Short mmCIF file of C-alpha atoms in Angstrom, two decimals:
data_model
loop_
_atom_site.label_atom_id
_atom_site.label_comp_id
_atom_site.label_asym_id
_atom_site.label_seq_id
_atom_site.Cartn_x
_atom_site.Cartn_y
_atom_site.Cartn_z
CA UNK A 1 0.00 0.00 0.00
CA UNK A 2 1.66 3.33 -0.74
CA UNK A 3 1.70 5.92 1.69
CA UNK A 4 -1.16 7.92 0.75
CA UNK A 5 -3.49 5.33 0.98
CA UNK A 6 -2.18 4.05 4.85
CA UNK A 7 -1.96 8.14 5.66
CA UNK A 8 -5.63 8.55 4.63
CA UNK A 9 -6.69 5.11 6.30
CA UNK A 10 -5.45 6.47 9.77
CA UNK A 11 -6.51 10.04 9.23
CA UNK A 12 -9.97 8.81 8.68
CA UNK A 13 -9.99 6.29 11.54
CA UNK A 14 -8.55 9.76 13.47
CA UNK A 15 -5.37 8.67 14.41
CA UNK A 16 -3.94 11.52 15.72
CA UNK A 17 -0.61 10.94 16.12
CA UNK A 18 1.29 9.84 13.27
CA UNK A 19 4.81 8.97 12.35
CA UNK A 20 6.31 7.92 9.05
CA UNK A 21 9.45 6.85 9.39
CA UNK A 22 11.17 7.75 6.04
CA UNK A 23 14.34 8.87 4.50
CA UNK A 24 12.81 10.92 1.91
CA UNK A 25 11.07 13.22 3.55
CA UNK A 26 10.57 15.65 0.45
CA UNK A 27 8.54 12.83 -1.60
CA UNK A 28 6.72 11.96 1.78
CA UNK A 29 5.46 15.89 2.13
CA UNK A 30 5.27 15.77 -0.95
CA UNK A 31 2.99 12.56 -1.29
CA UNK A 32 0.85 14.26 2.27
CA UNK A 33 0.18 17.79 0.28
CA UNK A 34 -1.26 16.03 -2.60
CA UNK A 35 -3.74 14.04 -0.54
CA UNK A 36 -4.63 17.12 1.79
CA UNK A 37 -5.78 18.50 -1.46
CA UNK A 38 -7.28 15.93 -2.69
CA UNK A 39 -9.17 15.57 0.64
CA UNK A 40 -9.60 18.94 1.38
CA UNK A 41 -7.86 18.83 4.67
CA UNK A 42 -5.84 21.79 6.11
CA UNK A 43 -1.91 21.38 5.64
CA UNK A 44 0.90 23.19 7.99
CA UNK A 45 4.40 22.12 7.65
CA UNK A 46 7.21 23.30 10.02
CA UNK A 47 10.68 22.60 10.21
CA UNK A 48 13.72 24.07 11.85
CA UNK A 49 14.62 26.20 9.25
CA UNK A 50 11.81 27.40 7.91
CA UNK A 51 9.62 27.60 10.87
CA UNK A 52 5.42 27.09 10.20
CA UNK A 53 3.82 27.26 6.79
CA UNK A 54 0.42 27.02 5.89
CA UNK A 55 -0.41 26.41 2.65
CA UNK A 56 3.41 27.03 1.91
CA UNK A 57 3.01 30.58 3.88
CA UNK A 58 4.74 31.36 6.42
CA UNK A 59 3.04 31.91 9.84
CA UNK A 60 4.64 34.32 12.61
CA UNK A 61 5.73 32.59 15.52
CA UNK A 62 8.32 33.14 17.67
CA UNK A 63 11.26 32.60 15.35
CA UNK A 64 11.13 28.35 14.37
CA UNK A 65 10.36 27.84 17.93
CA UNK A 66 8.38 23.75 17.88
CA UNK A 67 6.88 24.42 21.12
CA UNK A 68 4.86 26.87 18.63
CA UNK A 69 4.47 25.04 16.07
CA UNK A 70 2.38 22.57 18.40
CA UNK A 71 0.39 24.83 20.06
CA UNK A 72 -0.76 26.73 16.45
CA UNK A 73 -1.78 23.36 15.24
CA UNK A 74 -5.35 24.41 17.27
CA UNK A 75 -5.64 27.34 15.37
CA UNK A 76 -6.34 25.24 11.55
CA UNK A 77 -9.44 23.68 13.58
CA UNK A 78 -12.32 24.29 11.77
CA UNK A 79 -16.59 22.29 12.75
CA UNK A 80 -16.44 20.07 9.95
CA UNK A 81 -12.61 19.57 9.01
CA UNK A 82 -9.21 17.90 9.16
CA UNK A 83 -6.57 19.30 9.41
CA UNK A 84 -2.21 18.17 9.50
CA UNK A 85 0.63 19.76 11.05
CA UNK A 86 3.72 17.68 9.20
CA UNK A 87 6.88 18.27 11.75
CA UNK A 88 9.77 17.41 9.51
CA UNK A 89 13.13 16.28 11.81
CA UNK A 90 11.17 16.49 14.80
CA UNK A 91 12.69 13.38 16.75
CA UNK A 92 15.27 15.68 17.55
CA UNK A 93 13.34 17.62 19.44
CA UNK A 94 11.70 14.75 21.79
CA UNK A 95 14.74 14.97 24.79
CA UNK A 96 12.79 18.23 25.73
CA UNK A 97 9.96 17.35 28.44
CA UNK A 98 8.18 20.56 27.73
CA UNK A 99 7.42 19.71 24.25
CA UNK A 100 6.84 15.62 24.99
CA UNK A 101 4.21 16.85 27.36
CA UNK A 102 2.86 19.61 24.99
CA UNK A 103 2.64 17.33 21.90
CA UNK A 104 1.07 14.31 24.13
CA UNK A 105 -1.62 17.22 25.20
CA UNK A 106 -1.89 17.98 21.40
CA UNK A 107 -2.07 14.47 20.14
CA UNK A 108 -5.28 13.88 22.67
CA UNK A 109 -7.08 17.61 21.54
CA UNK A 110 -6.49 16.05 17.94
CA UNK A 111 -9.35 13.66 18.87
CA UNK A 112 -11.95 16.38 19.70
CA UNK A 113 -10.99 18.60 16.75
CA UNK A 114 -9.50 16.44 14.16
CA UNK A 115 -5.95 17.99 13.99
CA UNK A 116 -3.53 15.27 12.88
CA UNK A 117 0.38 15.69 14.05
CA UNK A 118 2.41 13.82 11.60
CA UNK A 119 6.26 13.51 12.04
CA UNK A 120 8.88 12.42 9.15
CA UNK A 121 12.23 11.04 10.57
CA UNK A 122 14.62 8.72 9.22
CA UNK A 123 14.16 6.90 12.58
CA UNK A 124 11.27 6.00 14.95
CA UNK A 125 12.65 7.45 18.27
CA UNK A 126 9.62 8.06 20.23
CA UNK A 127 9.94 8.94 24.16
CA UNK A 128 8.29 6.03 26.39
CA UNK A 129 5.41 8.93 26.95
CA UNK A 130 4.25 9.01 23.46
CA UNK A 131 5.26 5.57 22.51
CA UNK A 132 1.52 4.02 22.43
CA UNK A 133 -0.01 7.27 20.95
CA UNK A 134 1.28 6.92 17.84
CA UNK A 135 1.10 4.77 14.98
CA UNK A 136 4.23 3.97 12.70
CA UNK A 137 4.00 3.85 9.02
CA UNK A 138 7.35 2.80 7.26
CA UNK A 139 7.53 4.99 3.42
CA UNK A 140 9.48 2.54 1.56
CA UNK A 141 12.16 3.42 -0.99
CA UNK A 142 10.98 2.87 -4.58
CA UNK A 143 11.44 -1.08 -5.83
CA UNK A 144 12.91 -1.60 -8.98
CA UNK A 145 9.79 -1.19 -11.34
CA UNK A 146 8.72 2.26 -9.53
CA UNK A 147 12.92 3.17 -10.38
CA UNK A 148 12.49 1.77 -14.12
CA UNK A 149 9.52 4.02 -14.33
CA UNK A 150 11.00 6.98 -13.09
CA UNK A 151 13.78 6.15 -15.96
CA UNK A 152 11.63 6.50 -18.56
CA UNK A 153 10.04 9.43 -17.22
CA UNK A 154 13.25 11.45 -17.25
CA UNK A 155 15.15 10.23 -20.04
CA UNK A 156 12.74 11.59 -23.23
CA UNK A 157 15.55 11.48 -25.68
CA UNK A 158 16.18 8.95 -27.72
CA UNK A 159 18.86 6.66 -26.61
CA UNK A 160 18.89 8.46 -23.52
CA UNK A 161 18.12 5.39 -21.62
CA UNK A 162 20.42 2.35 -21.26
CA UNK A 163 19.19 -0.97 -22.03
CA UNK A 164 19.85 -4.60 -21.10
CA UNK A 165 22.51 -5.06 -18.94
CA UNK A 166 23.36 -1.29 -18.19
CA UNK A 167 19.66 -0.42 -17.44
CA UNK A 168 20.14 -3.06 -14.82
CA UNK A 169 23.01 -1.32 -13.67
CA UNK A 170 21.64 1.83 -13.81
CA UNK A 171 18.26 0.54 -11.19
CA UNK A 172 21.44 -0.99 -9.38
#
């Protein structure tokens, strides 16, 4: 099952606490934006660089605080919505009790208002307080036939794409 289809599965079934372990986290937001439009469902992002973005806008905080970033999630409630606050490289932030405890507080509120906390990191590293709110969902490199595919997608010219033995090389 590609990870749209298990994201939309436990966003339905309102799990609120999400974590997709992954080590491309571009094609993951990537992959979560797409189905947030396609389901209508709010969409923040935030990361330590570029702080919270909503709809790819930046939202004052104070600075790229996370602590924040949590507490705005709230905000993107709406009666009769969803909505996601993707926190990119966040399992770096998880020695702090302050935002354990804020984010457990979060991941319960997400049940009343349907705000969804999803966190891509290469690793699962989850403190003992949050370890049985969240569900795991592993985003799998591409296998062989999704590489081929994205082979013939980029090379358009002719020639441009080896065959036989050094295609094989090539999806090596």
């Amino acid at each position: 099952m590609v990870l749209s289809e298990q994201l939309a599965e436990y966003v339905r079934a309102c799990f609120t606490a999400i974590w997709i372990e992954t080590h491309e986290p571009h094609e993951a937001a990537g992959a979560i934006a797409r189905l947030c439009q396609q389901e209508q469902w709010r969409l923040a992002t935030w990361d330590i660089d570029q702080g919270l973005r909503v709809g790819g806008t930046p939202v004052e905080l104070s600075g790229s605080d996370p602590l924040a970033a949590i507490r705005a999630v709230n905000s993107l409630a709406t009666p009769a919505g969803t909505a996601l606050l993707v926190l990119e490289n966040f399992h770096r932030f998880l020695s702090s009790a302050e935002l354990v405890q804020a984010l457990a507080q979060q991941v319960l509120a997400g049940k009343q208002n349907r705000t969804i906390v999803v966190i891509l990191a290469p690793v699962v590293q989850l403190p003992v307080e949050l370890d049985k709110l969240f569900v795991v969902i592993e985003h799998e490199l591409p296998d062989r036939e999704q590489l081929a595919e994205i082979a013939r997608g980029i090379a358009t010219e002719t020639a441009e794409l080896p065959s036989g033995a050094e295609l094989e090389t090539v999806l090596d």
